[in-house]
């Protein structure tokens, strides 16, 4: 018996389209993002995959993508578990800023350090701004609201994702289930780093496209069978290149 883990970054959001740092700011999908969610469901179905349950973040763009996929697959009855631990990386004071403007202000080297380096943490959001982002959905988080992030590196994201992986996700995979996680670029990168034991340096080069599912397969002891693969490699390659170049495009 084998289990399968499907990882998916949500469809294009309104702020992805504008090349703004989004993080914990709650924005919806564009029409393109909604279409990407439908296409992701089609890829899942065409490859003979039938998710038994789904995990998402607490952010609308993840939840909306998950809902579209559930409906498209005819599996609206599927259990969905939502957790702040699967939220996008908190981009601190960069949230809401255009990426190219940040490059112009601080230079490419610092921009790339904040954005891609494993331990690169952007400037933290101040307390007044943070109040705009902490709402009722976080009242029942497993940590006090005052301990929720105000800015994170990828390393910090991984540190909050790992306990959820160990406690909530692995236990379902050990039951030989097919698990779908609809989350965010930094969360997918964190899970790839955990599962594939990728080095701190190499994870900097991995970019996650919107709306293209990737799959891990495991044996009955949760040993990884091969490495992950995308269900549409060409779309994944094109989308990853677009993500890598954000903020660096020539005007």
XYZ file of N, CA and C in Angstrom:
753
model
N 0.842 -1.204 0.000
C 0.000 0.000 0.000
C 0.873 1.249 0.000
N 0.440 2.237 -0.740
C 1.156 3.511 -0.763
C 0.195 4.636 -0.421
N 0.745 5.698 0.097
C -0.027 6.917 0.324
C 0.536 8.002 -0.578
N -0.290 8.992 -0.838
C 0.125 10.079 -1.716
C -0.171 11.418 -1.054
N 0.734 12.340 -1.249
C 0.580 13.707 -0.757
C 0.608 14.641 -1.952
N -0.465 15.394 -2.121
C -0.553 16.388 -3.194
C -0.361 17.764 -2.570
N 0.631 18.490 -3.042
C 0.885 19.849 -2.567
C 0.517 20.831 -3.666
N -0.177 21.888 -3.288
C -0.628 22.874 -4.272
C -0.558 24.277 -3.694
N 0.101 25.149 -4.413
C 0.001 26.574 -4.098
C -1.309 27.082 -4.692
N -2.020 27.894 -3.945
C -3.302 28.446 -4.387
C -3.211 29.064 -5.785
N -4.360 29.264 -6.419
C -4.400 29.960 -7.699
C -3.987 31.418 -7.554
N -3.752 32.056 -8.678
C -3.295 33.453 -8.667
C -4.242 34.331 -7.850
N -3.663 35.098 -6.919
C -4.451 36.023 -6.100
C -4.410 37.422 -6.707
N -5.264 38.289 -6.166
C -5.311 39.669 -6.646
C -3.961 40.360 -6.483
N -3.254 40.034 -5.412
C -1.960 40.683 -5.183
C -0.823 39.983 -5.912
N -0.956 38.675 -6.190
C 0.018 38.037 -7.080
C 0.020 38.757 -8.420
N -1.166 39.047 -8.903
C -1.322 39.689 -10.202
C -0.676 41.067 -10.238
N -0.680 41.755 -9.091
C -0.096 43.099 -9.008
C 1.357 43.085 -8.543
N 1.899 41.890 -8.286
C 3.279 41.718 -7.815
C 3.524 42.458 -6.499
N 2.552 42.336 -5.590
C 2.677 42.915 -4.256
C 3.030 41.816 -3.259
N 3.827 42.166 -2.244
C 4.040 41.238 -1.138
C 2.712 41.056 -0.402
N 2.285 39.825 -0.240
C 0.957 39.563 0.318
C 1.021 39.038 1.749
N 1.706 37.908 1.951
C 1.820 37.372 3.301
C 0.479 37.058 3.929
N 0.216 37.651 5.096
C -1.019 37.373 5.833
C -2.164 38.305 5.444
N -1.943 39.230 4.532
C -3.046 40.073 4.067
C -4.026 39.176 3.312
N -5.308 39.317 3.602
C -6.305 38.378 3.079
C -6.922 38.906 1.792
N -6.518 38.346 0.675
C -7.053 38.739 -0.630
C -7.605 37.504 -1.330
N -8.504 37.741 -2.282
C -9.125 36.643 -3.009
C -8.384 36.293 -4.288
N -8.956 35.355 -5.022
C -8.383 34.928 -6.288
C -8.832 35.838 -7.424
N -8.006 35.941 -8.439
C -8.420 36.550 -9.698
C -9.217 35.509 -10.490
N -9.808 35.938 -11.611
C -10.499 34.966 -12.466
C -9.512 33.933 -12.993
N -8.283 34.365 -13.261
C -7.243 33.422 -13.686
C -6.961 32.416 -12.574
N -6.901 32.895 -11.336
C -6.662 32.009 -10.206
C -7.766 30.981 -10.041
N -9.010 31.396 -10.267
C -10.131 30.461 -10.197
C -10.017 29.402 -11.292
N -9.619 29.832 -12.486
C -9.428 28.886 -13.591
C -8.285 27.920 -13.290
N -7.227 28.425 -12.646
C -6.110 27.556 -12.268
C -6.558 26.483 -11.278
N -7.455 26.847 -10.374
C -7.967 25.872 -9.409
C -8.756 24.774 -10.117
N -9.570 25.154 -11.095
C -10.320 24.164 -11.878
C -9.356 23.256 -12.634
N -8.328 23.858 -13.245
C -7.348 23.068 -13.982
C -6.581 22.127 -13.054
N -6.273 22.597 -11.848
C -5.601 21.729 -10.872
C -6.469 20.518 -10.552
N -7.762 20.752 -10.365
C -8.686 19.641 -10.108
C -8.712 18.677 -11.286
N -8.711 19.216 -12.503
C -8.702 18.363 -13.691
C -7.448 17.494 -13.729
N -6.299 18.087 -13.410
C -5.049 17.328 -13.400
C -5.081 16.219 -12.348
N -5.606 16.547 -11.189
C -5.713 15.549 -10.120
C -6.585 14.378 -10.574
N -7.739 14.697 -11.166
C -8.660 13.662 -11.624
C -8.071 12.842 -12.770
N -7.467 13.526 -13.739
C -6.909 12.843 -14.909
C -5.776 11.894 -14.545
N -5.122 12.144 -13.431
C -4.029 11.286 -12.982
C -4.488 10.214 -11.994
N -5.801 10.051 -11.899
C -6.348 8.978 -11.086
C -6.212 9.178 -9.591
N -6.096 10.425 -9.167
C -5.945 10.732 -7.747
C -7.283 11.160 -7.160
N -7.612 10.623 -6.003
C -8.857 10.969 -5.310
C -8.533 11.317 -3.865
N -8.379 12.599 -3.562
C -8.027 12.995 -2.190
C -9.068 12.520 -1.176
N -8.565 12.039 -0.049
C -9.444 11.605 1.037
C -9.747 12.734 2.011
N -8.828 13.652 2.149
C -9.042 14.830 2.989
C -8.100 15.931 2.539
N -8.389 17.127 3.009
C -7.658 18.294 2.543
C -7.282 19.174 3.731
N -6.089 19.761 3.642
C -5.630 20.761 4.601
C -5.467 22.086 3.861
N -5.863 23.181 4.509
C -5.647 24.510 3.944
C -5.185 25.454 5.055
N -4.780 26.642 4.630
C -4.480 27.697 5.592
C -5.778 28.371 6.023
N -5.651 29.455 6.763
C -6.810 30.246 7.180
C -7.059 31.423 6.238
N -6.286 31.519 5.170
C -6.377 32.661 4.265
C -7.320 32.361 3.104
N -8.087 33.370 2.694
C -9.153 33.179 1.719
C -8.660 32.589 0.407
N -7.502 33.019 -0.076
C -7.036 32.529 -1.379
C -6.776 31.029 -1.362
N -6.349 30.518 -0.227
C -6.172 29.075 -0.064
C -7.522 28.374 0.079
N -8.386 28.918 0.919
C -9.709 28.318 1.138
C -10.535 28.313 -0.145
N -10.476 29.412 -0.904
C -11.246 29.509 -2.146
C -10.750 28.491 -3.170
N -9.435 28.354 -3.287
C -8.873 27.355 -4.195
C -9.333 25.957 -3.798
N -9.284 25.674 -2.499
C -9.700 24.358 -2.003
C -11.174 24.087 -2.292
N -12.015 25.096 -2.108
C -13.445 24.918 -2.355
C -13.720 24.622 -3.829
N -13.033 25.334 -4.719
C -13.213 25.104 -6.158
C -12.785 23.685 -6.522
N -11.678 23.244 -5.952
C -11.187 21.895 -6.243
C -12.165 20.840 -5.727
N -12.651 21.012 -4.504
C -13.613 20.052 -3.945
C -14.841 19.926 -4.840
N -15.357 21.073 -5.267
C -16.551 21.066 -6.118
C -16.248 20.449 -7.473
N -15.112 20.816 -8.068
C -14.753 20.303 -9.391
C -14.542 18.796 -9.369
N -14.046 18.272 -8.253
C -13.820 16.832 -8.123
C -15.077 16.072 -7.704
N -16.142 16.815 -7.374
C -17.343 16.164 -6.867
C -17.136 15.555 -5.498
N -16.292 16.211 -4.689
C -15.959 15.678 -3.363
C -16.163 16.756 -2.291
N -17.309 17.441 -2.375
C -17.604 18.489 -1.404
C -17.746 17.944 0.016
N -17.948 16.634 0.120
C -18.090 15.996 1.433
C -16.746 15.785 2.124
N -15.665 15.975 1.384
C -14.334 15.696 1.923
C -14.031 16.565 3.143
N -13.452 15.968 4.166
C -13.052 16.722 5.352
C -11.974 17.735 4.983
N -12.127 18.944 5.496
C -11.153 20.012 5.262
C -10.705 20.549 6.618
N -9.408 20.534 6.846
C -8.829 21.019 8.102
C -8.042 22.285 7.796
N -8.381 23.371 8.473
C -7.746 24.661 8.212
C -6.887 25.058 9.416
N -5.684 25.522 9.141
C -4.784 25.903 10.238
C -3.949 27.119 9.854
N -3.746 28.001 10.831
C -2.873 29.155 10.610
C -1.444 28.706 10.352
N -1.091 27.508 10.801
C 0.274 27.021 10.600
C 0.588 26.786 9.122
N -0.434 26.740 8.297
C -0.242 26.612 6.855
C -0.395 27.949 6.138
N -0.524 29.042 6.903
C -0.576 30.373 6.290
C 0.717 30.680 5.541
N 0.599 31.597 4.585
C 1.783 32.075 3.880
C 2.779 32.676 4.864
N 4.004 32.726 4.450
C 5.028 33.433 5.221
C 4.569 34.865 5.479
N 4.763 35.332 6.696
C 4.432 36.715 7.043
C 5.578 37.605 6.563
N 5.266 38.498 5.639
C 6.303 39.343 5.045
C 6.513 40.657 5.789
N 5.982 40.756 6.997
C 6.275 41.902 7.841
C 5.927 43.232 7.201
N 6.845 44.185 7.337
C 6.610 45.542 6.839
C 6.585 45.617 5.321
N 6.947 44.530 4.634
C 6.897 44.522 3.168
C 5.493 44.258 2.640
N 4.603 43.781 3.473
C 3.263 43.434 3.011
C 2.550 44.660 2.440
N 1.994 44.471 1.243
C 1.309 45.555 0.558
C 2.195 46.370 -0.357
N 3.505 46.123 -0.305
C 4.433 46.889 -1.140
C 4.688 46.169 -2.456
N 4.873 46.951 -3.511
C 5.188 46.382 -4.819
C 6.629 45.899 -4.795
N 6.850 44.707 -5.313
C 8.174 44.102 -5.230
C 9.228 44.925 -5.959
N 8.893 45.451 -7.117
C 9.871 46.255 -7.860
C 10.230 47.532 -7.115
N 9.290 48.076 -6.332
C 9.587 49.273 -5.534
C 10.579 48.944 -4.421
N 10.446 47.760 -3.841
C 11.384 47.344 -2.794
C 12.779 47.161 -3.382
N 12.861 46.569 -4.572
C 14.161 46.425 -5.246
C 14.792 47.786 -5.470
N 13.991 48.742 -5.952
C 14.511 50.083 -6.226
C 14.992 50.768 -4.955
N 14.340 50.478 -3.833
C 14.681 51.138 -2.573
C 15.909 50.533 -1.901
N 15.985 49.200 -1.850
C 17.045 48.559 -1.054
C 18.082 47.830 -1.897
N 17.830 47.691 -3.194
C 18.775 46.989 -4.061
C 18.438 45.514 -4.203
N 18.936 44.923 -5.283
C 18.618 43.529 -5.598
C 19.134 42.565 -4.533
N 20.342 42.809 -4.010
C 20.940 41.857 -3.072
C 20.102 41.710 -1.807
N 19.707 42.837 -1.205
C 18.910 42.757 0.023
C 17.517 42.222 -0.284
N 16.947 42.630 -1.412
C 15.628 42.127 -1.818
C 15.646 40.606 -1.935
N 16.660 40.079 -2.607
C 16.746 38.634 -2.790
C 17.026 37.924 -1.465
N 17.768 38.569 -0.584
C 18.016 37.983 0.739
C 16.708 37.884 1.515
N 15.949 38.961 1.557
C 14.673 38.941 2.265
C 13.709 37.933 1.640
N 13.719 37.852 0.337
C 12.709 37.054 -0.367
C 13.062 35.578 -0.470
N 14.361 35.244 -0.695
C 14.702 33.866 -1.020
C 15.611 33.166 -0.012
N 16.469 33.905 0.694
C 17.411 33.251 1.609
C 16.654 32.534 2.727
N 17.132 31.385 3.117
C 16.453 30.558 4.118
C 16.266 31.303 5.437
N 17.265 32.081 5.838
C 17.185 32.808 7.105
C 16.906 34.299 6.908
N 16.568 34.693 5.700
C 16.302 36.103 5.423
C 14.945 36.541 5.946
N 14.935 37.399 6.949
C 13.689 37.877 7.553
C 13.499 39.355 7.227
N 12.377 39.743 6.638
C 12.136 41.153 6.330
C 11.898 41.961 7.595
N 11.905 43.296 7.502
C 11.583 44.126 8.666
C 10.207 43.747 9.220
N 10.098 43.722 10.541
C 8.845 43.313 11.162
C 7.778 44.381 11.013
N 6.533 43.942 10.997
C 5.407 44.859 10.978
C 5.244 45.463 12.368
N 4.874 46.743 12.431
C 4.703 47.355 13.745
C 3.363 46.967 14.356
N 3.202 47.230 15.636
C 2.025 46.769 16.368
C 0.725 47.344 15.812
N 0.744 48.595 15.378
C -0.477 49.211 14.877
C -0.937 48.534 13.593
N -0.018 48.255 12.697
C -0.381 47.578 11.455
C -0.826 46.148 11.722
N -0.185 45.495 12.666
C -0.513 44.100 12.963
C -1.968 43.960 13.387
N -2.503 44.972 14.065
C -3.887 44.899 14.524
C -4.861 44.747 13.361
N -4.460 45.204 12.179
C -5.327 45.107 11.014
C -5.417 43.680 10.479
N -4.489 42.810 10.865
C -4.398 41.475 10.286
C -4.821 40.365 11.233
N -4.939 40.655 12.509
C -5.319 39.629 13.480
C -6.809 39.764 13.762
N -7.589 38.808 13.279
C -9.041 38.883 13.448
C -9.563 37.597 14.089
N -10.869 37.404 14.016
C -11.491 36.302 14.750
C -10.977 34.925 14.344
N -10.473 34.799 13.126
C -10.050 33.455 12.691
C -8.875 32.932 13.510
N -8.168 33.836 14.215
C -6.990 33.423 14.979
C -7.244 33.333 16.486
N -8.481 33.566 16.914
C -8.776 33.536 18.344
C -8.472 32.174 18.960
N -8.648 31.142 18.170
C -8.514 29.789 18.713
C -7.263 29.096 18.188
N -6.268 29.873 17.820
C -4.985 29.306 17.410
C -4.343 28.598 18.595
N -3.382 27.717 18.291
C -2.744 26.955 19.369
C -1.611 27.718 20.041
N -1.482 28.988 19.728
C -0.562 29.874 20.447
C -1.308 31.169 20.733
N -0.894 31.920 21.757
C -1.538 33.207 22.028
C -1.409 34.146 20.833
N -2.423 34.973 20.633
C -2.412 35.895 19.499
C -1.159 36.759 19.501
N -0.706 37.160 20.694
C 0.476 38.031 20.751
C 1.744 37.300 20.297
N 1.688 35.969 20.208
C 2.851 35.203 19.763
C 2.804 34.862 18.277
N 1.730 35.266 17.586
C 1.671 35.046 16.143
C 2.706 35.935 15.458
N 3.189 35.544 14.286
C 4.308 36.264 13.659
C 3.962 37.667 13.205
N 4.995 38.516 13.182
C 4.902 39.877 12.639
C 5.892 40.054 11.496
N 6.493 38.952 11.095
C 7.481 38.916 10.021
C 8.240 37.608 10.153
N 8.530 36.955 9.018
C 9.156 35.634 9.089
C 10.167 35.417 7.971
N 11.179 34.635 8.272
C 12.043 34.035 7.265
C 11.429 32.694 6.872
N 11.960 32.075 5.819
C 11.495 30.735 5.465
C 11.792 29.752 6.596
N 12.916 29.937 7.265
C 13.257 29.070 8.401
C 12.181 29.141 9.477
N 11.681 30.338 9.756
C 10.641 30.504 10.767
C 9.329 29.861 10.315
N 9.033 29.950 9.012
C 7.840 29.279 8.485
C 7.962 27.773 8.697
N 9.120 27.232 8.344
C 9.335 25.789 8.498
C 9.167 25.366 9.955
N 9.626 26.203 10.876
C 9.530 25.854 12.296
C 8.088 25.801 12.783
N 7.180 26.572 12.166
C 5.775 26.473 12.566
C 5.023 25.408 11.764
N 5.531 25.088 10.571
C 4.898 24.052 9.755
C 5.256 22.652 10.251
N 6.505 22.467 10.692
C 6.970 21.116 11.038
C 6.092 20.417 12.088
N 5.708 21.087 13.201
C 4.854 20.390 14.177
C 3.528 19.931 13.573
N 2.980 20.731 12.656
C 1.718 20.364 12.009
C 1.927 19.163 11.090
N 3.048 19.139 10.393
C 3.402 17.994 9.560
C 3.530 16.729 10.413
N 4.253 16.838 11.501
C 4.510 15.670 12.340
C 3.242 15.150 13.016
N 2.400 16.062 13.477
C 1.245 15.678 14.291
C -0.016 15.424 13.470
N -0.258 16.246 12.463
C -1.538 16.196 11.760
C -1.495 15.508 10.396
N -0.427 15.724 9.656
C -0.392 15.241 8.272
C 0.172 13.827 8.178
N 1.291 13.580 8.834
C 1.912 12.255 8.752
C 0.972 11.153 9.243
N 0.205 11.453 10.271
C -0.699 10.434 10.818
C -1.742 10.000 9.789
N -2.171 10.927 8.935
C -3.141 10.586 7.889
C -2.475 9.798 6.764
N -1.259 10.167 6.414
C -0.538 9.434 5.370
C -0.244 8.001 5.809
N -0.002 7.806 7.092
C 0.259 6.460 7.608
C -0.974 5.560 7.531
N -2.137 6.147 7.285
C -3.373 5.379 7.085
C -3.592 5.064 5.607
N -2.544 5.275 4.797
C -2.600 5.025 3.350
C -3.622 5.909 2.639
N -3.749 7.132 3.109
C -4.676 8.073 2.493
C -3.972 8.921 1.438
N -4.780 9.495 0.562
C -4.306 10.524 -0.360
C -4.687 11.869 0.238
N -3.690 12.652 0.568
C -3.884 13.920 1.277
C -3.558 15.078 0.340
N -4.439 16.063 0.301
C -4.227 17.268 -0.504
C -4.018 18.454 0.426
N -2.920 19.158 0.243
C -2.648 20.388 0.994
C -2.688 21.555 0.021
N -3.616 22.470 0.246
C -3.722 23.681 -0.566
C -3.228 24.832 0.294
N -2.067 25.344 -0.033
C -1.453 26.347 0.843
C -0.784 27.443 0.013
N 0.456 27.750 0.335
C 1.137 28.925 -0.201
C 2.569 28.564 -0.573
N 3.194 29.445 -1.359
C 4.521 29.142 -1.865
C 5.525 28.790 -0.786
N 5.591 29.583 0.271
C 6.581 29.342 1.326
C 6.266 28.086 2.128
N 4.993 27.768 2.273
C 4.609 26.549 2.988
C 4.960 25.320 2.159
N 4.692 25.376 0.855
C 5.062 24.257 -0.012
C 6.576 24.074 -0.021
N 7.326 25.169 -0.083
C 8.793 25.080 -0.027
C 9.245 24.462 1.301
N 8.605 24.845 2.387
C 8.960 24.288 3.699
C 8.722 22.786 3.740
N 7.584 22.350 3.220
C 7.281 20.925 3.219
C 8.236 20.152 2.311
N 8.590 20.733 1.173
C 9.578 20.100 0.294
C 10.909 19.967 1.018
N 11.297 21.008 1.740
C 12.574 20.964 2.471
C 12.549 19.876 3.540
N 11.430 19.755 4.235
C 11.302 18.732 5.273
C 11.327 17.332 4.667
N 10.512 17.111 3.650
C 10.335 15.760 3.110
C 11.547 15.314 2.300
N 12.094 16.226 1.490
C 13.207 15.866 0.598
C 14.568 16.199 1.189
N 14.594 16.691 2.430
C 15.837 17.054 3.137
C 16.765 17.886 2.247
N 16.218 18.959 1.732
C 16.967 19.871 0.869
C 17.787 20.830 1.728
N 18.973 21.167 1.279
C 19.855 22.046 2.047
C 19.310 23.471 2.091
N 19.810 24.236 3.068
C 19.402 25.636 3.198
C 19.705 26.408 1.919
N 20.835 26.135 1.296
C 21.226 26.850 0.080
C 20.352 26.440 -1.108
N 20.121 25.148 -1.250
C 19.376 24.671 -2.422
C 17.909 25.082 -2.393
N 17.325 25.218 -1.206
C 15.914 25.589 -1.141
C 15.701 27.000 -1.677
N 16.747 27.821 -1.669
C 16.634 29.178 -2.200
C 16.299 29.175 -3.686
N 16.648 28.101 -4.384
C 16.467 28.040 -5.833
C 15.126 27.436 -6.240
N 14.333 27.015 -5.282
C 13.053 26.380 -5.602
C 11.937 27.416 -5.550
N 11.234 27.561 -6.663
C 10.116 28.488 -6.770
C 8.850 27.697 -7.073
N 7.775 28.049 -6.418
C 6.533 27.285 -6.519
C 5.514 28.058 -7.355
N 5.061 27.486 -8.467
C 4.077 28.158 -9.319
C 2.678 28.102 -8.717
N 1.848 29.032 -9.112
C 0.443 29.000 -8.703
C -0.295 27.885 -9.441
N -1.074 27.117 -8.685
C -2.076 26.255 -9.293
C -1.616 25.008 -10.016
N -0.378 24.553 -9.795
C 0.092 23.323 -10.447
C 0.394 22.283 -9.364
N -0.375 21.204 -9.283
C -0.169 20.222 -8.211
C 1.148 19.464 -8.365
N 1.800 19.202 -7.237
C 2.941 18.292 -7.220
C 2.619 17.153 -6.259
N 3.244 16.007 -6.491
C 2.867 14.786 -5.774
C 4.092 14.098 -5.185
N 3.947 13.667 -3.942
C 4.881 12.742 -3.299
C 4.168 11.403 -3.123
N 4.918 10.307 -3.254
C 4.396 8.980 -2.953
C 5.230 8.361 -1.837
N 4.552 7.648 -0.928
C 5.212 7.060 0.238
C 4.838 5.591 0.363
N 5.759 4.808 0.945
C 5.431 3.418 1.255
C 4.703 3.350 2.595
N 4.420 2.114 3.052
C 3.598 1.953 4.259
C 4.273 2.471 5.521
N 5.597 2.661 5.474
C 6.319 3.211 6.623
C 6.650 4.692 6.430
N 6.030 5.299 5.465
C 6.215 6.700 5.112
C 7.619 6.970 4.565
N 8.211 5.964 3.970
C 9.444 6.172 3.229
C 9.115 6.763 1.872
N 9.849 7.768 1.479
C 9.576 8.464 0.224
C 9.934 7.567 -0.959
N 8.999 7.419 -1.906
C 9.233 6.653 -3.125
C 9.618 7.637 -4.224
N 10.900 7.700 -4.558
C 11.349 8.689 -5.532
C 11.243 10.088 -4.962
N 11.231 11.079 -5.844
C 11.067 12.462 -5.407
C 9.730 12.977 -5.922
N 9.396 14.189 -5.558
C 8.120 14.748 -5.995
C 8.133 14.991 -7.498
N 6.941 15.028 -8.060
C 6.792 15.329 -9.490
C 5.550 16.195 -9.683
N 5.625 17.077 -10.667
C 4.485 17.928 -11.008
C 3.560 17.196 -11.973
N 2.267 17.419 -11.849
C 1.303 16.812 -12.755
C 1.285 17.501 -14.112
N 1.819 18.711 -14.198
C 2.005 19.402 -15.479
C 3.379 20.051 -15.442
N 4.429 19.304 -15.804
C 5.801 19.817 -15.675
C 6.058 21.092 -16.473
N 5.479 21.202 -17.654
C 5.717 22.390 -18.481
C 5.116 23.637 -17.835
N 3.890 23.528 -17.354
C 3.253 24.664 -16.679
C 4.000 25.015 -15.405
N 4.491 23.999 -14.699
C 5.242 24.245 -13.465
C 6.535 24.994 -13.756
N 7.239 24.592 -14.800
C 8.497 25.258 -15.145
C 8.262 26.713 -15.526
N 7.241 26.959 -16.351
C 6.937 28.331 -16.766
C 6.509 29.176 -15.574
N 5.667 28.615 -14.705
C 5.200 29.353 -13.537
C 6.307 29.641 -12.552
N 7.227 28.692 -12.372
C 8.348 28.894 -11.448
C 9.269 30.004 -11.939
N 9.495 30.066 -13.244
C 10.330 31.137 -13.802
C 9.692 32.498 -13.568
N 8.384 32.557 -13.721
C 7.680 33.820 -13.487
C 7.818 34.260 -12.035
N 7.678 33.315 -11.115
C 7.828 33.627 -9.689
C 9.243 34.115 -9.394
N 10.236 33.444 -9.958
C 11.636 33.795 -9.700
C 11.960 35.212 -10.147
N 11.307 35.671 -11.198
C 11.630 36.981 -11.779
C 10.815 38.129 -11.200
N 9.878 37.845 -10.302
C 9.034 38.916 -9.780
C 9.869 39.985 -9.077
N 9.599 41.216 -9.438
C 10.321 42.348 -8.863
C 11.569 42.709 -9.627
N 12.031 41.800 -10.497
C 13.287 42.015 -11.221
C 13.055 42.315 -12.694
N 11.789 42.364 -13.106
C 11.489 42.625 -14.505
C 11.938 44.029 -14.886
N 12.406 44.177 -16.101
C 12.804 45.495 -16.598
C 11.565 46.246 -17.041
N 11.468 47.487 -16.582
C 10.312 48.307 -16.952
C 10.489 48.861 -18.363
